[in-house]
PDB file of C-alpha atoms in Angstrom:
ATOM      1  CA  UNK G   1      -6.931  -8.338  -6.125  1.00  0.00           C
ATOM      2  CA  UNK G   2      -3.971  -8.769  -3.531  1.00  0.00           C
ATOM      3  CA  UNK G   3      -1.573  -7.235  -6.144  1.00  0.00           C
ATOM      4  CA  UNK G   4      -3.902  -4.337  -7.160  1.00  0.00           C
ATOM      5  CA  UNK G   5      -4.022  -3.389  -3.302  1.00  0.00           C
ATOM      6  CA  UNK G   6      -0.475  -3.573  -2.669  1.00  0.00           C
ATOM      7  CA  UNK G   7       0.190  -1.298  -5.855  1.00  0.00           C
ATOM      8  CA  UNK G   8      -2.388   1.219  -4.603  1.00  0.00           C
ATOM      9  CA  UNK G   9      -0.747   0.983  -1.226  1.00  0.00           C
ATOM     10  CA  UNK G  10       2.648   1.917  -3.099  1.00  0.00           C
ATOM     11  CA  UNK G  11       1.013   4.620  -4.725  1.00  0.00           C
ATOM     12  CA  UNK G  12      -0.313   5.849  -1.439  1.00  0.00           C
ATOM     13  CA  UNK G  13       2.962   5.671   0.520  1.00  0.00           C
ATOM     14  CA  UNK G  14       5.090   6.873  -2.455  1.00  0.00           C
ATOM     15  CA  UNK G  15       3.146   8.706  -4.902  1.00  0.00           C
ATOM     16  CA  UNK G  16       6.320   9.738  -6.927  1.00  0.00           C
ATOM     17  CA  UNK G  17       6.745   6.160  -7.880  1.00  0.00           C
ATOM     18  CA  UNK G  18       5.812   5.380 -11.277  1.00  0.00           C
ATOM     19  CA  UNK G  19       5.053   1.725 -10.524  1.00  0.00           C
ATOM     20  CA  UNK G  20       4.781  -0.323  -7.716  1.00  0.00           C
ATOM     21  CA  UNK G  21       8.212  -0.890  -5.846  1.00  0.00           C
ATOM     22  CA  UNK G  22       7.918  -4.480  -4.473  1.00  0.00           C
ATOM     23  CA  UNK G  23       5.173  -7.263  -4.273  1.00  0.00           C
ATOM     24  CA  UNK G  24       5.313  -6.927  -0.917  1.00  0.00           C
ATOM     25  CA  UNK G  25       3.495  -3.707   0.986  1.00  0.00           C
ATOM     26  CA  UNK G  26       5.105  -0.672   2.146  1.00  0.00           C
ATOM     27  CA  UNK G  27       5.391   0.031   5.758  1.00  0.00           C
ATOM     28  CA  UNK G  28       2.206   0.666   7.433  1.00  0.00           C
ATOM     29  CA  UNK G  29       3.534   3.631   9.132  1.00  0.00           C
ATOM     30  CA  UNK G  30       4.424   5.181   5.467  1.00  0.00           C
ATOM     31  CA  UNK G  31       0.737   4.622   4.421  1.00  0.00           C
ATOM     32  CA  UNK G  32      -0.870   5.952   7.577  1.00  0.00           C
ATOM     33  CA  UNK G  33       1.602   8.966   7.475  1.00  0.00           C
ATOM     34  CA  UNK G  34       0.821   9.612   3.815  1.00  0.00           C
ATOM     35  CA  UNK G  35      -3.185   9.210   4.460  1.00  0.00           C
ATOM     36  CA  UNK G  36      -3.042  11.476   7.311  1.00  0.00           C
ATOM     37  CA  UNK G  37      -1.371  14.231   5.414  1.00  0.00           C
ATOM     38  CA  UNK G  38      -3.781  13.770   2.289  1.00  0.00           C
ATOM     39  CA  UNK G  39      -6.705  14.001   4.712  1.00  0.00           C
ATOM     40  CA  UNK G  40      -5.422  16.922   6.412  1.00  0.00           C
ATOM     41  CA  UNK G  41      -4.249  18.919   3.055  1.00  0.00           C
ATOM     42  CA  UNK G  42      -6.663  17.643   0.503  1.00  0.00           C
ATOM     43  CA  UNK G  43      -9.607  16.342   2.654  1.00  0.00           C
ATOM     44  CA  UNK G  44      -9.186  12.954   0.813  1.00  0.00           C
ATOM     45  CA  UNK G  45      -8.861   9.170   2.351  1.00  0.00           C
ATOM     46  CA  UNK G  46      -8.069   6.320   0.284  1.00  0.00           C
ATOM     47  CA  UNK G  47     -10.042   3.095   0.873  1.00  0.00           C
ATOM     48  CA  UNK G  48      -7.230   0.341   1.196  1.00  0.00           C
ATOM     49  CA  UNK G  49      -8.037  -3.170   2.012  1.00  0.00           C
ATOM     50  CA  UNK G  50      -5.104  -4.215   3.853  1.00  0.00           C
ATOM     51  CA  UNK G  51      -6.077  -7.700   4.967  1.00  0.00           C
ATOM     52  CA  UNK G  52      -4.584  -8.968   1.732  1.00  0.00           C
ATOM     53  CA  UNK G  53      -1.330  -7.700   3.227  1.00  0.00           C
ATOM     54  CA  UNK G  54      -1.465 -10.866   5.422  1.00  0.00           C
ATOM     55  CA  UNK G  55      -0.905 -13.222   2.311  1.00  0.00           C
ATOM     56  CA  UNK G  56       2.221 -11.075   1.263  1.00  0.00           C
ATOM     57  CA  UNK G  57       3.645 -11.361   4.848  1.00  0.00           C
ATOM     58  CA  UNK G  58       3.101 -14.656   5.263  1.00  0.00           C
ATOM     59  CA  UNK G  59       4.476 -15.975   1.982  1.00  0.00           C
ATOM     60  CA  UNK G  60       5.465 -13.341  -0.921  1.00  0.00           C
ATOM     61  CA  UNK G  61       6.135 -16.458  -3.115  1.00  0.00           C
ATOM     62  CA  UNK G  62       2.364 -16.981  -3.436  1.00  0.00           C
ATOM     63  CA  UNK G  63       2.305 -13.706  -5.530  1.00  0.00           C
ATOM     64  CA  UNK G  64       4.963 -14.597  -8.022  1.00  0.00           C
TER      65      UNK G  64
END
């Protein structure tokens, strides 16, 4: 579930990337910027569970 939400965050922040760029989440500002853009242009807002990012921030080795 953690990796799935990190991958989704990367798809939101960098939709041109074919696969997740890292096991750590993208910058929150990049996610927010893209979410606001999608909301204003496409009327879409993706649901993203960011509470799992604490684990990746705390110790990324837990995800290896």
